[in-house]
C-alpha cells in the first residue's frame, strides 16, 4: 500500500521546481495528479510523461480556480488533496519596493492560496474529507531583509492556514503549511547556500520538500491540521554566529 493510493490531487505551479517534485512523489505514492501551471510547456510535458493531466491555471484568477476544480471533478469525481505551491519572489529594499510588484507577490502567493482553499473547500465539504497543503517558507516564520513582499505573503499563508484549518476541521478538511528553507530551484539559482549557515550544511532539494507534502497529503498525518511543518535543514533554529568550530 502506497501513502496516497487512489487519492486525487491538484498541484498548482506543478511544472517545475518544488511543484514538479511534489507531482512526481504523489504519483509514485499512488495518487492521480492534475498538474496545473501558467508555465504550459514543461507542465504539460511532465503530466504527459507521468500519464497524468495538465490544466492551464492562473491561481490569481477566481474564474480559473472554478474551471480547474470543476474539470478535476468532471474527470475524477473528487478532490482529496490540494497543494497550493505556485509562488513568486522578488527582491527590493523598503525604499525601492514598487507597489505594483508588492501587489503582484501578494496576489500570487497569498490571494492565490486563499482562492485555492476556497475553491477546494467547496467540494471537500461535500465529500467530508480533504487535505490542503500550502507552501509557505521559512520566510513565513521570520523576517527576511529585502524580501518584504515575499515575507509578508508567506506570513499571510502561515496565518490563513491556521484560520481556515480551524474553520474547516469539523468538515474533515485538514489545512497545513510547509516551510522550506534554502531549496535549490530556479528561485534560488543566484544564491550560495554556504552563505546561509545551514546546520545540515547543504541546500535542500525539491524532493526533501515533496516528502513532507506526501506525508501531509496522506492519512498518516490525519491528526495534524492548522500547523506548520518546517523543511529547512535547521536554518530557522540557528543564528550563524552561534555555530561553533
Ligand atoms: P519556481 O521554480 O519558480 O516554480 C513556481 C511555479 O509556479 C512556476 O512554474 C511558475 O510559473 C508558477 N506560477 C507563477 N505564478 C503563477 C500563477 N499566477 N498561477 C499558477 N502558477 C504560477 O518556484 P519553487 O522554488 O519551486 O517554489 C515553489 C513554492 O515553494 C513557492 O510557493 C515558493 O515560494 C516556495 N518556496 C521555495 C523555496 C526555495 O528555496 N525555492 C523556499 C521556500 C518556499 P512561471 O515560471 O511562469 O512564473
PDB file of C-alpha atoms in Angstrom, residues 3-231:
ATOM      1  CA  UNK A   3       0.999   6.575   1.029  1.00  0.00           C
ATOM      2  CA  UNK A   4      -1.681   8.248  -1.120  1.00  0.00           C
ATOM      3  CA  UNK A   5      -3.125   5.335  -3.093  1.00  0.00           C
ATOM      4  CA  UNK A   6      -6.207   6.355  -5.090  1.00  0.00           C
ATOM      5  CA  UNK A   7      -6.279   9.944  -3.870  1.00  0.00           C
ATOM      6  CA  UNK A   8      -6.992  12.688  -6.413  1.00  0.00           C
ATOM      7  CA  UNK A   9      -4.583  15.618  -6.079  1.00  0.00           C
ATOM      8  CA  UNK A  10      -4.243  19.040  -7.687  1.00  0.00           C
ATOM      9  CA  UNK A  11      -0.789  20.685  -7.585  1.00  0.00           C
ATOM     10  CA  UNK A  12      -0.520  24.349  -8.619  1.00  0.00           C
ATOM     11  CA  UNK A  13       2.701  25.627 -10.193  1.00  0.00           C
ATOM     12  CA  UNK A  14       3.447  21.957 -10.760  1.00  0.00           C
ATOM     13  CA  UNK A  15       5.537  22.314 -13.915  1.00  0.00           C
ATOM     14  CA  UNK A  16       8.960  22.820 -12.390  1.00  0.00           C
ATOM     15  CA  UNK A  17      10.965  23.100  -9.184  1.00  0.00           C
ATOM     16  CA  UNK A  18       9.343  22.022  -5.937  1.00  0.00           C
ATOM     17  CA  UNK A  19       5.966  21.605  -7.650  1.00  0.00           C
ATOM     18  CA  UNK A  20       7.415  19.125 -10.130  1.00  0.00           C
ATOM     19  CA  UNK A  21       8.982  17.089  -7.318  1.00  0.00           C
ATOM     20  CA  UNK A  22       5.653  17.088  -5.465  1.00  0.00           C
ATOM     21  CA  UNK A  23       3.855  15.843  -8.578  1.00  0.00           C
ATOM     22  CA  UNK A  24       6.417  13.045  -9.068  1.00  0.00           C
ATOM     23  CA  UNK A  25       6.291  11.987  -5.413  1.00  0.00           C
ATOM     24  CA  UNK A  26       2.476  11.941  -5.269  1.00  0.00           C
ATOM     25  CA  UNK A  27       2.290   9.853  -8.469  1.00  0.00           C
ATOM     26  CA  UNK A  28       4.960   7.471  -7.126  1.00  0.00           C
ATOM     27  CA  UNK A  29       2.862   7.069  -3.973  1.00  0.00           C
ATOM     28  CA  UNK A  30      -0.280   6.160  -5.877  1.00  0.00           C
ATOM     29  CA  UNK A  31      -2.181   9.413  -6.406  1.00  0.00           C
ATOM     30  CA  UNK A  32      -3.941  10.599  -9.541  1.00  0.00           C
ATOM     31  CA  UNK A  33      -2.455  14.057 -10.057  1.00  0.00           C
ATOM     32  CA  UNK A  34      -3.701  17.056 -12.008  1.00  0.00           C
ATOM     33  CA  UNK A  35      -0.740  19.330 -12.760  1.00  0.00           C
ATOM     34  CA  UNK A  36      -1.702  22.985 -13.072  1.00  0.00           C
ATOM     35  CA  UNK A  37       0.507  25.918 -14.021  1.00  0.00           C
ATOM     36  CA  UNK A  38       0.771  29.081 -16.092  1.00  0.00           C
ATOM     37  CA  UNK A  39       4.019  27.642 -17.441  1.00  0.00           C
ATOM     38  CA  UNK A  40       2.381  25.429 -20.026  1.00  0.00           C
ATOM     39  CA  UNK A  41       5.150  23.586 -21.814  1.00  0.00           C
ATOM     40  CA  UNK A  42       7.098  21.862 -19.001  1.00  0.00           C
ATOM     41  CA  UNK A  43       3.930  21.248 -17.007  1.00  0.00           C
ATOM     42  CA  UNK A  44       2.152  19.591 -19.940  1.00  0.00           C
ATOM     43  CA  UNK A  45       5.286  17.531 -20.714  1.00  0.00           C
ATOM     44  CA  UNK A  46       5.536  16.403 -17.084  1.00  0.00           C
ATOM     45  CA  UNK A  47       1.890  15.357 -16.970  1.00  0.00           C
ATOM     46  CA  UNK A  48       2.307  13.513 -20.263  1.00  0.00           C
ATOM     47  CA  UNK A  49       5.444  11.693 -19.052  1.00  0.00           C
ATOM     48  CA  UNK A  50       3.644  10.515 -15.909  1.00  0.00           C
ATOM     49  CA  UNK A  51       0.328   9.640 -17.583  1.00  0.00           C
ATOM     50  CA  UNK A  52      -1.457  12.444 -15.706  1.00  0.00           C
ATOM     51  CA  UNK A  53      -3.442  15.550 -16.748  1.00  0.00           C
ATOM     52  CA  UNK A  54      -2.304  19.134 -17.267  1.00  0.00           C
ATOM     53  CA  UNK A  55      -4.561  22.184 -16.930  1.00  0.00           C
ATOM     54  CA  UNK A  56      -3.557  25.767 -17.645  1.00  0.00           C
ATOM     55  CA  UNK A  57      -4.434  27.583 -14.436  1.00  0.00           C
ATOM     56  CA  UNK A  58      -3.643  31.038 -13.074  1.00  0.00           C
ATOM     57  CA  UNK A  59      -4.002  30.944  -9.281  1.00  0.00           C
ATOM     58  CA  UNK A  60      -4.758  34.671  -9.087  1.00  0.00           C
ATOM     59  CA  UNK A  61      -7.970  34.266 -11.086  1.00  0.00           C
ATOM     60  CA  UNK A  62     -11.137  33.050  -9.307  1.00  0.00           C
ATOM     61  CA  UNK A  63     -12.681  32.030 -12.652  1.00  0.00           C
ATOM     62  CA  UNK A  64      -9.615  29.911 -13.426  1.00  0.00           C
ATOM     63  CA  UNK A  65      -9.943  28.259  -9.987  1.00  0.00           C
ATOM     64  CA  UNK A  66     -13.578  27.401 -10.562  1.00  0.00           C
ATOM     65  CA  UNK A  67     -12.978  25.930 -14.018  1.00  0.00           C
ATOM     66  CA  UNK A  68      -9.929  23.974 -12.776  1.00  0.00           C
ATOM     67  CA  UNK A  69     -11.736  22.418  -9.825  1.00  0.00           C
ATOM     68  CA  UNK A  70     -14.796  21.770 -12.000  1.00  0.00           C
ATOM     69  CA  UNK A  71     -12.544  19.979 -14.526  1.00  0.00           C
ATOM     70  CA  UNK A  72     -10.995  17.842 -11.764  1.00  0.00           C
ATOM     71  CA  UNK A  73     -14.480  16.923 -10.508  1.00  0.00           C
ATOM     72  CA  UNK A  74     -15.734  16.142 -14.028  1.00  0.00           C
ATOM     73  CA  UNK A  75     -12.755  13.861 -14.691  1.00  0.00           C
ATOM     74  CA  UNK A  76     -12.339  12.179 -11.310  1.00  0.00           C
ATOM     75  CA  UNK A  77     -15.453  12.905  -9.241  1.00  0.00           C
ATOM     76  CA  UNK A  78     -13.492  14.061  -6.188  1.00  0.00           C
ATOM     77  CA  UNK A  79     -10.602  16.184  -4.934  1.00  0.00           C
ATOM     78  CA  UNK A  80      -8.711  14.742  -1.984  1.00  0.00           C
ATOM     79  CA  UNK A  81      -5.567  16.855  -1.962  1.00  0.00           C
ATOM     80  CA  UNK A  82      -4.832  20.436  -2.977  1.00  0.00           C
ATOM     81  CA  UNK A  83      -1.215  21.597  -2.923  1.00  0.00           C
ATOM     82  CA  UNK A  84      -1.036  25.398  -3.150  1.00  0.00           C
ATOM     83  CA  UNK A  85       2.528  25.505  -4.449  1.00  0.00           C
ATOM     84  CA  UNK A  86       2.568  28.289  -7.071  1.00  0.00           C
ATOM     85  CA  UNK A  87       4.615  31.242  -5.879  1.00  0.00           C
ATOM     86  CA  UNK A  88       6.887  34.063  -6.930  1.00  0.00           C
ATOM     87  CA  UNK A  89       9.604  36.060  -5.186  1.00  0.00           C
ATOM     88  CA  UNK A  90      11.029  39.497  -5.896  1.00  0.00           C
ATOM     89  CA  UNK A  91      13.747  41.309  -4.003  1.00  0.00           C
ATOM     90  CA  UNK A  92      13.784  45.010  -3.095  1.00  0.00           C
ATOM     91  CA  UNK A  93      14.688  47.285  -0.206  1.00  0.00           C
ATOM     92  CA  UNK A  94      11.876  49.116   1.585  1.00  0.00           C
ATOM     93  CA  UNK A  95      12.852  52.290  -0.272  1.00  0.00           C
ATOM     94  CA  UNK A  96      12.866  50.714  -3.715  1.00  0.00           C
ATOM     95  CA  UNK A  97       9.859  48.394  -3.377  1.00  0.00           C
ATOM     96  CA  UNK A  98       7.468  49.140  -6.252  1.00  0.00           C
ATOM     97  CA  UNK A  99       3.786  48.992  -5.354  1.00  0.00           C
ATOM     98  CA  UNK A 100       2.894  47.019  -8.478  1.00  0.00           C
ATOM     99  CA  UNK A 101       5.457  44.372  -7.631  1.00  0.00           C
ATOM    100  CA  UNK A 102       4.330  44.271  -3.984  1.00  0.00           C
ATOM    101  CA  UNK A 103       0.727  43.737  -5.099  1.00  0.00           C
ATOM    102  CA  UNK A 104       1.712  41.043  -7.594  1.00  0.00           C
ATOM    103  CA  UNK A 105       3.619  38.983  -4.992  1.00  0.00           C
ATOM    104  CA  UNK A 106       0.706  39.221  -2.555  1.00  0.00           C
ATOM    105  CA  UNK A 107      -1.723  38.350  -5.342  1.00  0.00           C
ATOM    106  CA  UNK A 108       0.064  35.156  -6.429  1.00  0.00           C
ATOM    107  CA  UNK A 109       1.339  33.871  -3.084  1.00  0.00           C
ATOM    108  CA  UNK A 110      -1.410  34.884  -0.663  1.00  0.00           C
ATOM    109  CA  UNK A 111      -4.572  35.617  -2.649  1.00  0.00           C
ATOM    110  CA  UNK A 112      -3.817  32.629  -4.893  1.00  0.00           C
ATOM    111  CA  UNK A 113      -3.590  30.384  -1.837  1.00  0.00           C
ATOM    112  CA  UNK A 114      -6.804  31.806  -0.360  1.00  0.00           C
ATOM    113  CA  UNK A 115      -8.702  31.297  -3.631  1.00  0.00           C
ATOM    114  CA  UNK A 116      -7.417  27.721  -3.756  1.00  0.00           C
ATOM    115  CA  UNK A 117      -8.568  26.958  -0.228  1.00  0.00           C
ATOM    116  CA  UNK A 118     -11.966  28.474  -1.035  1.00  0.00           C
ATOM    117  CA  UNK A 119     -12.370  26.507  -4.270  1.00  0.00           C
ATOM    118  CA  UNK A 120     -11.201  23.209  -2.782  1.00  0.00           C
ATOM    119  CA  UNK A 121     -13.222  23.580   0.407  1.00  0.00           C
ATOM    120  CA  UNK A 122     -16.370  23.880  -1.704  1.00  0.00           C
ATOM    121  CA  UNK A 123     -16.022  20.284  -2.907  1.00  0.00           C
ATOM    122  CA  UNK A 124     -14.164  18.840   0.092  1.00  0.00           C
ATOM    123  CA  UNK A 125     -17.023  19.867   2.403  1.00  0.00           C
ATOM    124  CA  UNK A 126     -19.405  17.812   0.278  1.00  0.00           C
ATOM    125  CA  UNK A 127     -17.014  14.846   0.481  1.00  0.00           C
ATOM    126  CA  UNK A 128     -16.439  15.288   4.205  1.00  0.00           C
ATOM    127  CA  UNK A 129     -12.681  14.954   3.734  1.00  0.00           C
ATOM    128  CA  UNK A 130      -9.627  16.568   2.195  1.00  0.00           C
ATOM    129  CA  UNK A 131      -6.085  17.731   2.810  1.00  0.00           C
ATOM    130  CA  UNK A 132      -4.876  21.168   1.744  1.00  0.00           C
ATOM    131  CA  UNK A 133      -1.127  21.785   1.838  1.00  0.00           C
ATOM    132  CA  UNK A 134       0.082  25.372   1.478  1.00  0.00           C
ATOM    133  CA  UNK A 135       3.671  26.192   0.529  1.00  0.00           C
ATOM    134  CA  UNK A 136       4.781  28.914   2.899  1.00  0.00           C
ATOM    135  CA  UNK A 137       8.503  29.345   3.651  1.00  0.00           C
ATOM    136  CA  UNK A 138      10.917  29.914   6.490  1.00  0.00           C
ATOM    137  CA  UNK A 139      10.142  33.496   5.458  1.00  0.00           C
ATOM    138  CA  UNK A 140       6.641  32.861   6.772  1.00  0.00           C
ATOM    139  CA  UNK A 141       8.172  32.273  10.222  1.00  0.00           C
ATOM    140  CA  UNK A 142      10.800  35.010  10.482  1.00  0.00           C
ATOM    141  CA  UNK A 143      11.848  38.149   8.617  1.00  0.00           C
ATOM    142  CA  UNK A 144      13.992  38.297   5.502  1.00  0.00           C
ATOM    143  CA  UNK A 145      15.538  41.692   4.679  1.00  0.00           C
ATOM    144  CA  UNK A 146      14.985  42.682   1.032  1.00  0.00           C
ATOM    145  CA  UNK A 147      12.187  40.138   0.556  1.00  0.00           C
ATOM    146  CA  UNK A 148       9.469  42.243   2.165  1.00  0.00           C
ATOM    147  CA  UNK A 149       6.572  41.400  -0.130  1.00  0.00           C
ATOM    148  CA  UNK A 150       7.528  37.725  -0.152  1.00  0.00           C
ATOM    149  CA  UNK A 151       7.891  37.640   3.647  1.00  0.00           C
ATOM    150  CA  UNK A 152       4.536  39.378   4.116  1.00  0.00           C
ATOM    151  CA  UNK A 153       2.860  36.987   1.689  1.00  0.00           C
ATOM    152  CA  UNK A 154       4.321  33.900   3.350  1.00  0.00           C
ATOM    153  CA  UNK A 155       3.366  35.065   6.869  1.00  0.00           C
ATOM    154  CA  UNK A 156      -0.093  35.507   5.348  1.00  0.00           C
ATOM    155  CA  UNK A 157      -0.013  31.914   4.103  1.00  0.00           C
ATOM    156  CA  UNK A 158       1.021  30.737   7.572  1.00  0.00           C
ATOM    157  CA  UNK A 159      -1.888  32.681   9.059  1.00  0.00           C
ATOM    158  CA  UNK A 160      -4.588  31.652   6.619  1.00  0.00           C
ATOM    159  CA  UNK A 161      -3.515  28.043   7.064  1.00  0.00           C
ATOM    160  CA  UNK A 162      -4.379  28.363  10.738  1.00  0.00           C
ATOM    161  CA  UNK A 163      -7.612  30.323  10.359  1.00  0.00           C
ATOM    162  CA  UNK A 164      -9.007  28.064   7.630  1.00  0.00           C
ATOM    163  CA  UNK A 165      -7.732  24.917   9.333  1.00  0.00           C
ATOM    164  CA  UNK A 166      -9.723  25.890  12.409  1.00  0.00           C
ATOM    165  CA  UNK A 167     -12.883  26.648  10.409  1.00  0.00           C
ATOM    166  CA  UNK A 168     -12.736  23.565   8.187  1.00  0.00           C
ATOM    167  CA  UNK A 169     -11.659  20.920  10.697  1.00  0.00           C
ATOM    168  CA  UNK A 170     -15.211  19.922  11.594  1.00  0.00           C
ATOM    169  CA  UNK A 171     -15.853  19.112   7.917  1.00  0.00           C
ATOM    170  CA  UNK A 172     -12.952  16.653   7.835  1.00  0.00           C
ATOM    171  CA  UNK A 173     -10.702  19.054   5.941  1.00  0.00           C
ATOM    172  CA  UNK A 174      -7.129  19.469   7.148  1.00  0.00           C
ATOM    173  CA  UNK A 175      -5.051  22.541   6.216  1.00  0.00           C
ATOM    174  CA  UNK A 176      -1.313  22.655   6.904  1.00  0.00           C
ATOM    175  CA  UNK A 177       1.646  24.765   5.813  1.00  0.00           C
ATOM    176  CA  UNK A 178       5.080  23.598   4.692  1.00  0.00           C
ATOM    177  CA  UNK A 179       8.073  25.861   5.324  1.00  0.00           C
ATOM    178  CA  UNK A 180      11.043  25.127   3.062  1.00  0.00           C
ATOM    179  CA  UNK A 181      14.366  26.787   3.788  1.00  0.00           C
ATOM    180  CA  UNK A 182      17.032  27.137   1.110  1.00  0.00           C
ATOM    181  CA  UNK A 183      15.913  24.788  -1.663  1.00  0.00           C
ATOM    182  CA  UNK A 184      17.900  24.572  -4.863  1.00  0.00           C
ATOM    183  CA  UNK A 185      15.446  25.662  -7.620  1.00  0.00           C
ATOM    184  CA  UNK A 186      15.209  28.407 -10.255  1.00  0.00           C
ATOM    185  CA  UNK A 187      14.008  30.729  -7.469  1.00  0.00           C
ATOM    186  CA  UNK A 188      17.333  30.356  -5.595  1.00  0.00           C
ATOM    187  CA  UNK A 189      19.691  29.705  -8.540  1.00  0.00           C
ATOM    188  CA  UNK A 190      21.525  33.006  -7.930  1.00  0.00           C
ATOM    189  CA  UNK A 191      22.220  32.301  -4.216  1.00  0.00           C
ATOM    190  CA  UNK A 192      25.091  30.450  -2.484  1.00  0.00           C
ATOM    191  CA  UNK A 193      23.891  28.037   0.252  1.00  0.00           C
ATOM    192  CA  UNK A 194      27.275  28.276   2.040  1.00  0.00           C
ATOM    193  CA  UNK A 195      26.398  31.872   2.968  1.00  0.00           C
ATOM    194  CA  UNK A 196      23.293  30.807   4.908  1.00  0.00           C
ATOM    195  CA  UNK A 197      24.798  28.898   7.880  1.00  0.00           C
ATOM    196  CA  UNK A 198      22.562  25.868   7.367  1.00  0.00           C
ATOM    197  CA  UNK A 199      23.056  23.381  10.254  1.00  0.00           C
ATOM    198  CA  UNK A 200      22.752  20.377   7.904  1.00  0.00           C
ATOM    199  CA  UNK A 201      25.397  22.097   5.743  1.00  0.00           C
ATOM    200  CA  UNK A 202      23.688  21.713   2.386  1.00  0.00           C
ATOM    201  CA  UNK A 203      20.940  23.246   0.308  1.00  0.00           C
ATOM    202  CA  UNK A 204      17.673  21.348   0.445  1.00  0.00           C
ATOM    203  CA  UNK A 205      16.266  19.582  -2.581  1.00  0.00           C
ATOM    204  CA  UNK A 206      12.803  19.783  -4.035  1.00  0.00           C
ATOM    205  CA  UNK A 207      12.487  16.097  -3.117  1.00  0.00           C
ATOM    206  CA  UNK A 208      13.103  16.932   0.567  1.00  0.00           C
ATOM    207  CA  UNK A 209      10.049  19.198   0.443  1.00  0.00           C
ATOM    208  CA  UNK A 210       7.981  16.765  -1.617  1.00  0.00           C
ATOM    209  CA  UNK A 211       8.343  14.003   1.001  1.00  0.00           C
ATOM    210  CA  UNK A 212       6.812  16.297   3.634  1.00  0.00           C
ATOM    211  CA  UNK A 213       3.960  17.188   1.285  1.00  0.00           C
ATOM    212  CA  UNK A 214       3.250  13.483   0.650  1.00  0.00           C
ATOM    213  CA  UNK A 215       3.080  12.922   4.414  1.00  0.00           C
ATOM    214  CA  UNK A 216       0.607  15.794   4.849  1.00  0.00           C
ATOM    215  CA  UNK A 217      -1.461  14.614   1.874  1.00  0.00           C
ATOM    216  CA  UNK A 218      -1.638  11.112   3.316  1.00  0.00           C
ATOM    217  CA  UNK A 219      -3.793   9.706   6.080  1.00  0.00           C
ATOM    218  CA  UNK A 220      -0.600   9.178   8.118  1.00  0.00           C
ATOM    219  CA  UNK A 221      -0.868  12.859   9.127  1.00  0.00           C
ATOM    220  CA  UNK A 222      -4.578  12.511   9.914  1.00  0.00           C
ATOM    221  CA  UNK A 223      -4.455  14.262  13.314  1.00  0.00           C
ATOM    222  CA  UNK A 224      -2.439  17.281  12.090  1.00  0.00           C
ATOM    223  CA  UNK A 225      -4.154  20.453  10.987  1.00  0.00           C
ATOM    224  CA  UNK A 226      -3.647  24.233  11.138  1.00  0.00           C
ATOM    225  CA  UNK A 227       0.033  23.522  11.747  1.00  0.00           C
ATOM    226  CA  UNK A 228       3.495  24.387  10.449  1.00  0.00           C
ATOM    227  CA  UNK A 229       5.897  21.769   9.030  1.00  0.00           C
ATOM    228  CA  UNK A 230       9.446  23.025   8.579  1.00  0.00           C
ATOM    229  CA  UNK A 231      11.862  21.558   5.986  1.00  0.00           C
TER     230      UNK A 231
END
